[in-house]
Amino acid sequence: MAGLIAICCKLEINKVPDYLKQIPQGTVLLYPLILGDQLEIIFFAPNSLPISRTVKISKSKLESLITEYRSGLLDAGSEDVKDASKALYDVLIKPIEGELITAKAETILYAPDGILRYVPLSALYDGKQWLAEKYKVSNLIAYSLSDFSPQPKNQPNILAGAFGGNTGTKKFGQSALPDTLTEVQAIASSFPNSVTLTEDNFSRQAIESKFKNHNILHLATHAEFNTGSPDNSFIIFGNGDKIRLGEIADWQIPNIDLIILSACQTGVGKLGDGVEILGFGYQVQKAGAKNAIASLWSVSDEGTQVLMEAFYRELKKGDVTSTEALHRAQVALIKSPKYNHPNYWSAFFAIGNGL
């Protein structure tokens, strides 16, 4: 985070760092910084100087807004999620609404600070529409800050693993995820060159021996991102193997364009500073992977399957980034009668520059 603050300080002095000049038209950067009893919103669009907006809000008020917002998102039956969502929209987006329109923004690269990392930007509500209906959003971390050159869009070659288990049972101390089997079977039928590993065959050793031959790694399994040391956070495989967050950096996977964790959750008893969320993205990018998709909370098995099917349907169309495919999948769920609550579609967020 110190790096981001340093960047923001540089932005304040009316000078645009060279690497920010690479940002394509239609893409903007949004850095909300929590500074005492105010929020400093720093906004950067191509071919213009950074803009800073100050919003007076106490840390305790911001915290209570985020807590209320998250409780509405976590309850798929909640009717009043839009009220809390609109309140946060007014704090984070309304001050730069005009600038977003002027910049003809299509993609927001979001570098949140502290507890704002628990806020899925796509589920902010302007009174008429969810932000996801208007913009693609990708979360930035320090590793993805300096390279904004568009990535080649490779044909998906997927290695997918599913935790599995029987409905209502426990497996290695975790709830079974039977729909993950359907999830990876759908990938296999859509992408015939994909490789799928399920249940006991989905081991750490099996994944590590195969991922050099693929460019998308899809892990439909439990992952927990907990506050504190990276060793408190882990991914569990179908045979009970675990890999701790800090070990992912050793994977050396520059061939991987995208890692997806489709059943992860942040262990949020109380709001920390959100480092555990970006920690996953940081580790996978340190390992060489270009982008990641993870979830901020545990979505129902069935809801995840629907979103992932929509995501891969879009990805299969070709010439589409993972951020764009996720955005289209979220919009598809917003328009669906059964999964339109943001609990289902906004938990998933992209990490990386998404270009």
Short mmCIF file of C-alpha atoms in Angstrom, two decimals:
data_model
loop_
_atom_site.label_atom_id
_atom_site.label_comp_id
_atom_site.label_asym_id
_atom_site.label_seq_id
_atom_site.Cartn_x
_atom_site.Cartn_y
_atom_site.Cartn_z
CA MET A 1 0.00 0.00 0.00
CA ALA A 2 2.92 2.33 0.67
CA GLY A 3 3.68 2.06 -3.04
CA LEU A 4 0.20 3.24 -3.94
CA ILE A 5 0.41 6.15 -1.54
CA ALA A 6 3.74 7.14 -3.07
CA ILE A 7 2.14 6.97 -6.50
CA CYS A 8 -0.73 9.12 -5.36
CA CYS A 9 1.70 11.65 -3.93
CA LYS A 10 3.44 11.75 -7.31
CA LEU A 11 0.09 12.27 -8.99
CA GLU A 12 -0.62 15.26 -6.76
CA ILE A 13 2.29 17.24 -8.15
CA ASN A 14 0.80 17.73 -11.60
CA LYS A 15 3.05 15.21 -13.23
CA VAL A 16 1.91 12.01 -14.86
CA PRO A 17 4.28 9.05 -14.32
CA ASP A 18 5.43 7.61 -17.66
CA TYR A 19 3.82 4.20 -17.17
CA LEU A 20 0.40 5.82 -16.65
CA LYS A 21 0.70 7.33 -20.12
CA GLN A 22 0.25 3.81 -21.52
CA ILE A 23 -3.32 3.58 -20.24
CA PRO A 24 -5.65 3.10 -23.21
CA GLN A 25 -8.56 5.37 -24.01
CA GLY A 26 -11.73 4.38 -22.18
CA THR A 27 -9.77 3.13 -19.15
CA VAL A 28 -9.49 5.15 -15.93
CA LEU A 29 -7.74 4.65 -12.59
CA LEU A 30 -9.52 5.17 -9.30
CA TYR A 31 -7.56 5.40 -6.02
CA PRO A 32 -9.67 6.12 -2.93
CA LEU A 33 -7.34 6.84 0.00
CA ILE A 34 -8.52 6.83 3.62
CA LEU A 35 -6.84 9.75 5.37
CA GLY A 36 -8.11 10.31 8.91
CA ASP A 37 -11.62 11.73 8.76
CA GLN A 38 -11.69 12.13 5.04
CA LEU A 39 -11.50 10.17 1.84
CA GLU A 40 -9.19 11.41 -0.89
CA ILE A 41 -10.43 10.15 -4.25
CA ILE A 42 -7.71 10.30 -6.90
CA PHE A 43 -8.87 9.82 -10.45
CA PHE A 44 -6.72 9.46 -13.51
CA ALA A 45 -7.84 9.36 -17.15
CA PRO A 46 -5.64 9.18 -20.27
CA ASN A 47 -4.25 12.45 -21.64
CA SER A 48 -5.19 14.44 -18.58
CA LEU A 49 -3.71 15.39 -15.24
CA PRO A 50 -4.84 13.52 -12.13
CA ILE A 51 -7.88 14.89 -10.32
CA SER A 52 -8.33 14.75 -6.56
CA ARG A 53 -11.66 15.02 -4.72
CA THR A 54 -11.99 15.21 -0.94
CA VAL A 55 -14.98 13.61 0.78
CA LYS A 56 -15.44 14.41 4.48
CA ILE A 57 -16.37 11.18 6.24
CA SER A 58 -15.18 9.79 9.55
CA LYS A 59 -13.50 6.41 9.59
CA SER A 60 -16.25 5.02 11.87
CA LYS A 61 -18.99 6.28 9.51
CA LEU A 62 -17.20 4.72 6.51
CA GLU A 63 -16.82 1.48 8.43
CA SER A 64 -20.51 1.35 9.33
CA LEU A 65 -21.49 2.08 5.69
CA ILE A 66 -19.27 -0.78 4.48
CA THR A 67 -20.55 -3.17 7.17
CA GLU A 68 -24.17 -2.40 6.27
CA TYR A 69 -23.39 -2.74 2.55
CA ARG A 70 -21.69 -6.11 3.02
CA SER A 71 -24.46 -7.51 5.22
CA GLY A 72 -26.94 -6.66 2.44
CA LEU A 73 -24.72 -8.34 -0.15
CA LEU A 74 -24.21 -11.46 1.96
CA ASP A 75 -27.95 -12.00 2.38
CA ALA A 76 -29.38 -13.06 -0.99
CA GLY A 77 -32.89 -12.40 0.38
CA SER A 78 -32.13 -8.82 1.44
CA GLU A 79 -34.42 -6.25 -0.16
CA ASP A 80 -32.70 -3.11 1.10
CA VAL A 81 -29.21 -3.75 -0.29
CA LYS A 82 -29.75 -0.91 -2.79
CA ASP A 83 -30.02 1.69 0.00
CA ALA A 84 -26.62 0.87 1.51
CA SER A 85 -25.18 0.49 -1.98
CA LYS A 86 -26.43 3.93 -3.01
CA ALA A 87 -24.98 5.48 0.17
CA LEU A 88 -21.52 4.12 -0.69
CA TYR A 89 -21.93 5.13 -4.34
CA ASP A 90 -22.48 8.71 -3.19
CA VAL A 91 -19.19 8.58 -1.26
CA LEU A 92 -16.97 6.78 -3.80
CA ILE A 93 -18.33 7.46 -7.28
CA LYS A 94 -20.60 10.50 -7.23
CA PRO A 95 -17.67 12.93 -6.66
CA ILE A 96 -16.09 11.80 -9.96
CA GLU A 97 -19.29 11.00 -11.90
CA GLY A 98 -18.75 13.90 -14.31
CA GLU A 99 -15.13 12.90 -14.94
CA LEU A 100 -16.16 9.31 -15.76
CA ILE A 101 -18.56 10.64 -18.40
CA THR A 102 -16.01 13.12 -19.81
CA ALA A 103 -13.39 10.36 -20.06
CA LYS A 104 -15.93 8.10 -21.87
CA ALA A 105 -14.87 5.45 -19.36
CA GLU A 106 -15.59 1.80 -20.07
CA THR A 107 -13.13 0.18 -17.64
CA ILE A 108 -12.31 1.27 -14.07
CA LEU A 109 -8.99 0.08 -12.66
CA TYR A 110 -9.65 0.22 -8.93
CA ALA A 111 -6.88 0.42 -6.33
CA PRO A 112 -8.77 0.43 -3.01
CA ASP A 113 -7.27 1.29 0.35
CA GLY A 114 -7.81 -0.53 3.67
CA ILE A 115 -11.38 -1.58 4.43
CA LEU A 116 -12.49 -0.40 0.97
CA ARG A 117 -10.97 -3.66 -0.30
CA TYR A 118 -14.10 -5.39 1.05
CA VAL A 119 -16.28 -3.27 -1.26
CA PRO A 120 -17.08 -4.83 -4.63
CA LEU A 121 -17.25 -1.68 -6.75
CA SER A 122 -19.47 -3.36 -9.36
CA ALA A 123 -22.38 -3.57 -6.87
CA LEU A 124 -22.54 0.15 -6.11
CA TYR A 125 -25.93 1.53 -7.14
CA ASP A 126 -26.55 4.97 -8.64
CA GLY A 127 -30.30 4.96 -8.02
CA LYS A 128 -31.09 3.41 -11.42
CA GLN A 129 -28.30 1.02 -12.32
CA TRP A 130 -25.60 -1.12 -10.76
CA LEU A 131 -22.08 0.03 -11.60
CA ALA A 132 -21.52 -3.37 -13.29
CA GLU A 133 -24.11 -2.39 -15.88
CA LYS A 134 -22.05 0.63 -16.89
CA TYR A 135 -18.38 -0.31 -16.37
CA LYS A 136 -15.95 -3.18 -16.35
CA VAL A 137 -13.98 -3.18 -13.10
CA SER A 138 -10.59 -4.69 -12.29
CA ASN A 139 -8.74 -4.44 -8.97
CA LEU A 140 -5.16 -3.26 -9.18
CA ILE A 141 -2.29 -4.30 -6.97
CA ALA A 142 1.27 -3.02 -7.04
CA TYR A 143 2.39 -5.84 -9.33
CA SER A 144 -0.06 -4.83 -12.06
CA LEU A 145 0.50 -1.09 -11.76
CA SER A 146 3.36 -0.59 -14.13
CA ASP A 147 2.37 -2.53 -17.26
CA PHE A 148 -0.72 -1.29 -19.05
CA SER A 149 0.10 -2.72 -22.46
CA PRO A 150 -2.79 -4.87 -23.75
CA GLN A 151 -2.12 -8.61 -23.46
CA PRO A 152 -2.48 -10.93 -26.46
CA LYS A 153 -5.78 -12.80 -26.21
CA ASN A 154 -4.75 -16.44 -26.38
CA GLN A 155 -7.12 -19.28 -27.17
CA PRO A 156 -8.26 -20.68 -23.77
CA ASN A 157 -6.44 -23.87 -22.79
CA ILE A 158 -7.88 -24.74 -19.38
CA LEU A 159 -6.73 -26.91 -16.51
CA ALA A 160 -9.67 -27.25 -14.10
CA GLY A 161 -9.98 -28.96 -10.72
CA ALA A 162 -13.12 -29.66 -8.68
CA PHE A 163 -13.35 -30.35 -4.94
CA GLY A 164 -16.62 -32.31 -5.31
CA GLY A 165 -18.20 -34.39 -2.54
CA ASN A 166 -21.79 -35.38 -1.80
CA THR A 167 -24.51 -32.86 -0.97
CA GLY A 168 -24.76 -32.05 2.73
CA THR A 169 -21.60 -33.90 3.73
CA LYS A 170 -18.22 -32.75 5.01
CA LYS A 171 -14.93 -33.50 3.31
CA PHE A 172 -11.59 -32.78 4.98
CA GLY A 173 -13.46 -30.57 7.45
CA GLN A 174 -15.01 -28.51 4.63
CA SER A 175 -18.52 -28.53 3.18
CA ALA A 176 -18.83 -30.68 0.08
CA LEU A 177 -19.15 -28.75 -3.20
CA PRO A 178 -21.03 -31.17 -5.49
CA ASP A 179 -21.86 -28.49 -8.07
CA THR A 180 -18.14 -27.94 -8.70
CA LEU A 181 -18.23 -31.25 -10.60
CA THR A 182 -20.92 -29.88 -12.93
CA GLU A 183 -18.96 -26.62 -13.17
CA VAL A 184 -15.81 -28.29 -14.51
CA GLN A 185 -17.79 -30.72 -16.69
CA ALA A 186 -19.34 -27.66 -18.39
CA ILE A 187 -15.82 -26.32 -19.01
CA ALA A 188 -14.75 -29.68 -20.48
CA SER A 189 -17.69 -29.78 -22.88
CA SER A 190 -17.22 -26.15 -23.99
CA PHE A 191 -13.44 -26.43 -24.41
CA PRO A 192 -12.54 -29.91 -25.71
CA ASN A 193 -8.79 -29.31 -25.22
CA SER A 194 -9.25 -28.67 -21.49
CA VAL A 195 -8.06 -31.06 -18.78
CA THR A 196 -10.24 -31.65 -15.71
CA LEU A 197 -9.28 -33.25 -12.39
CA THR A 198 -11.97 -34.10 -9.86
CA GLU A 199 -12.11 -35.12 -6.20
CA ASP A 200 -9.14 -37.39 -5.25
CA ASN A 201 -7.51 -36.92 -8.66
CA PHE A 202 -7.48 -33.17 -8.01
CA SER A 203 -4.29 -33.14 -5.94
CA ARG A 204 -1.63 -30.49 -5.51
CA GLN A 205 0.92 -32.71 -7.23
CA ALA A 206 -1.40 -33.33 -10.22
CA ILE A 207 -2.02 -29.60 -10.70
CA GLU A 208 1.65 -28.70 -10.29
CA SER A 209 2.71 -31.34 -12.82
CA LYS A 210 0.27 -30.09 -15.47
CA PHE A 211 -0.09 -26.31 -15.22
CA LYS A 212 2.88 -25.53 -17.50
CA ASN A 213 0.79 -26.80 -20.46
CA HIS A 214 -2.17 -24.46 -19.93
CA ASN A 215 -2.99 -20.75 -19.87
CA ILE A 216 -6.06 -20.80 -17.58
CA LEU A 217 -6.08 -22.48 -14.17
CA HIS A 218 -9.60 -22.94 -12.77
CA LEU A 219 -9.75 -24.13 -9.16
CA ALA A 220 -13.33 -24.91 -8.13
CA THR A 221 -12.50 -25.54 -4.52
CA HIS A 222 -12.39 -24.07 -1.04
CA ALA A 223 -9.95 -21.28 -0.42
CA GLU A 224 -9.78 -19.13 2.66
CA PHE A 225 -8.17 -15.72 2.76
CA ASN A 226 -7.72 -14.81 6.40
CA THR A 227 -6.25 -11.71 8.01
CA GLY A 228 -2.69 -11.78 9.32
CA SER A 229 0.19 -13.78 7.88
CA PRO A 230 -0.16 -15.24 4.35
CA ASP A 231 0.28 -18.63 6.01
CA ASN A 232 -3.20 -18.19 7.54
CA SER A 233 -4.68 -18.32 4.04
CA PHE A 234 -4.83 -21.46 1.94
CA ILE A 235 -6.35 -23.34 -0.99
CA ILE A 236 -7.47 -26.94 -0.41
CA PHE A 237 -7.40 -29.60 -3.14
CA GLY A 238 -9.89 -32.43 -3.79
CA ASN A 239 -7.72 -35.01 -2.02
CA GLY A 240 -7.20 -32.84 1.09
CA ASP A 241 -3.82 -31.35 0.08
CA LYS A 242 -3.36 -27.68 0.92
CA ILE A 243 -1.20 -24.90 -0.44
CA ARG A 244 -0.62 -21.83 1.69
CA LEU A 245 -0.91 -18.42 0.11
CA GLY A 246 2.79 -17.67 0.56
CA GLU A 247 3.73 -20.81 -1.41
CA ILE A 248 1.90 -19.80 -4.59
CA ALA A 249 4.66 -17.34 -5.51
CA ASP A 250 6.98 -20.36 -6.02
CA TRP A 251 4.79 -21.79 -8.77
CA GLN A 252 6.60 -19.98 -11.65
CA ILE A 253 3.71 -19.82 -14.10
CA PRO A 254 4.41 -17.05 -16.65
CA ASN A 255 2.35 -19.08 -19.17
CA ILE A 256 -0.83 -18.62 -17.08
CA ASP A 257 -3.01 -15.72 -18.27
CA LEU A 258 -5.68 -16.27 -15.64
CA ILE A 259 -6.21 -18.10 -12.34
CA ILE A 260 -9.80 -18.51 -11.15
CA LEU A 261 -10.76 -19.47 -7.61
CA SER A 262 -14.48 -20.04 -7.83
CA ALA A 263 -15.33 -21.07 -4.26
CA CYS A 264 -13.16 -18.89 -2.05
CA GLN A 265 -14.11 -16.64 0.79
CA THR A 266 -12.42 -14.05 2.89
CA GLY A 267 -12.52 -15.05 6.54
CA VAL A 268 -14.18 -11.85 7.61
CA GLY A 269 -15.35 -11.97 11.19
CA LYS A 270 -14.49 -8.31 11.48
CA LEU A 271 -13.20 -5.98 8.80
CA GLY A 272 -9.40 -5.89 8.68
CA ASP A 273 -7.44 -3.88 6.14
CA GLY A 274 -8.24 -6.22 3.24
CA VAL A 275 -4.61 -7.20 2.68
CA GLU A 276 -5.59 -10.88 2.62
CA ILE A 277 -7.73 -10.24 -0.47
CA LEU A 278 -5.05 -8.50 -2.48
CA GLY A 279 -2.52 -10.95 -1.01
CA PHE A 280 -3.86 -13.70 -3.25
CA GLY A 281 -3.60 -11.48 -6.34
CA TYR A 282 -0.13 -10.37 -5.32
CA GLN A 283 1.11 -13.96 -4.91
CA VAL A 284 -0.33 -15.21 -8.21
CA GLN A 285 1.11 -12.27 -10.12
CA LYS A 286 4.45 -12.73 -8.37
CA ALA A 287 4.31 -16.32 -9.65
CA GLY A 288 3.90 -14.91 -13.17
CA ALA A 289 0.14 -15.24 -13.78
CA LYS A 290 -1.28 -12.12 -15.43
CA ASN A 291 -4.79 -11.92 -13.97
CA ALA A 292 -6.94 -13.59 -11.34
CA ILE A 293 -10.62 -13.89 -10.50
CA ALA A 294 -11.61 -14.63 -6.91
CA SER A 295 -14.64 -14.12 -4.68
CA LEU A 296 -15.07 -11.95 -1.61
CA TRP A 297 -17.52 -14.33 0.04
CA SER A 298 -18.79 -17.84 -0.41
CA VAL A 299 -21.52 -17.82 -3.07
CA SER A 300 -24.04 -20.67 -3.25
CA ASP A 301 -22.68 -23.63 -5.20
CA GLU A 302 -25.49 -23.32 -7.77
CA GLY A 303 -25.10 -19.52 -8.16
CA THR A 304 -21.36 -19.91 -8.78
CA GLN A 305 -21.97 -22.55 -11.42
CA VAL A 306 -24.42 -20.26 -13.28
CA LEU A 307 -21.99 -17.32 -13.21
CA MET A 308 -19.02 -19.44 -14.32
CA GLU A 309 -21.00 -20.96 -17.19
CA ALA A 310 -21.91 -17.44 -18.35
CA PHE A 311 -18.25 -16.35 -17.97
CA TYR A 312 -16.90 -19.20 -20.11
CA ARG A 313 -19.67 -18.75 -22.67
CA GLU A 314 -18.38 -15.19 -23.18
CA LEU A 315 -14.72 -16.22 -23.13
CA LYS A 316 -15.41 -18.81 -25.85
CA LYS A 317 -16.56 -16.07 -28.24
CA GLY A 318 -12.90 -15.10 -28.54
CA ASP A 319 -11.10 -11.74 -28.63
CA VAL A 320 -12.34 -10.91 -25.13
CA THR A 321 -10.39 -10.18 -21.95
CA SER A 322 -11.21 -12.03 -18.72
CA THR A 323 -12.42 -8.72 -17.21
CA GLU A 324 -14.81 -8.19 -20.13
CA ALA A 325 -16.06 -11.79 -19.93
CA LEU A 326 -16.69 -11.42 -16.17
CA HIS A 327 -18.48 -8.13 -16.76
CA ARG A 328 -20.78 -9.68 -19.38
CA ALA A 329 -21.48 -12.68 -17.11
CA GLN A 330 -22.42 -10.32 -14.25
CA VAL A 331 -24.77 -8.37 -16.51
CA ALA A 332 -26.36 -11.65 -17.67
CA LEU A 333 -27.08 -12.57 -14.02
CA ILE A 334 -28.42 -9.07 -13.25
CA LYS A 335 -30.93 -9.61 -16.07
CA SER A 336 -31.88 -13.11 -14.90
CA PRO A 337 -34.97 -13.54 -12.72
CA LYS A 338 -33.34 -15.96 -10.26
CA TYR A 339 -29.78 -14.65 -9.76
CA ASN A 340 -30.17 -10.88 -10.03
CA HIS A 341 -29.32 -10.16 -6.37
CA PRO A 342 -25.72 -8.87 -6.12
CA ASN A 343 -24.96 -11.70 -3.66
CA TYR A 344 -24.60 -13.98 -6.69
CA TRP A 345 -22.75 -11.81 -9.20
CA SER A 346 -20.76 -9.17 -7.31
CA ALA A 347 -18.72 -11.50 -5.07
CA PHE A 348 -16.47 -12.28 -8.04
CA PHE A 349 -13.88 -9.67 -8.86
CA ALA A 350 -10.99 -9.43 -11.29
CA ILE A 351 -7.44 -8.74 -10.10
CA GLY A 352 -4.90 -7.41 -12.58
CA ASN A 353 -5.04 -4.64 -15.12
CA GLY A 354 -7.61 -6.57 -17.15
CA LEU A 355 -6.36 -5.20 -20.44
#
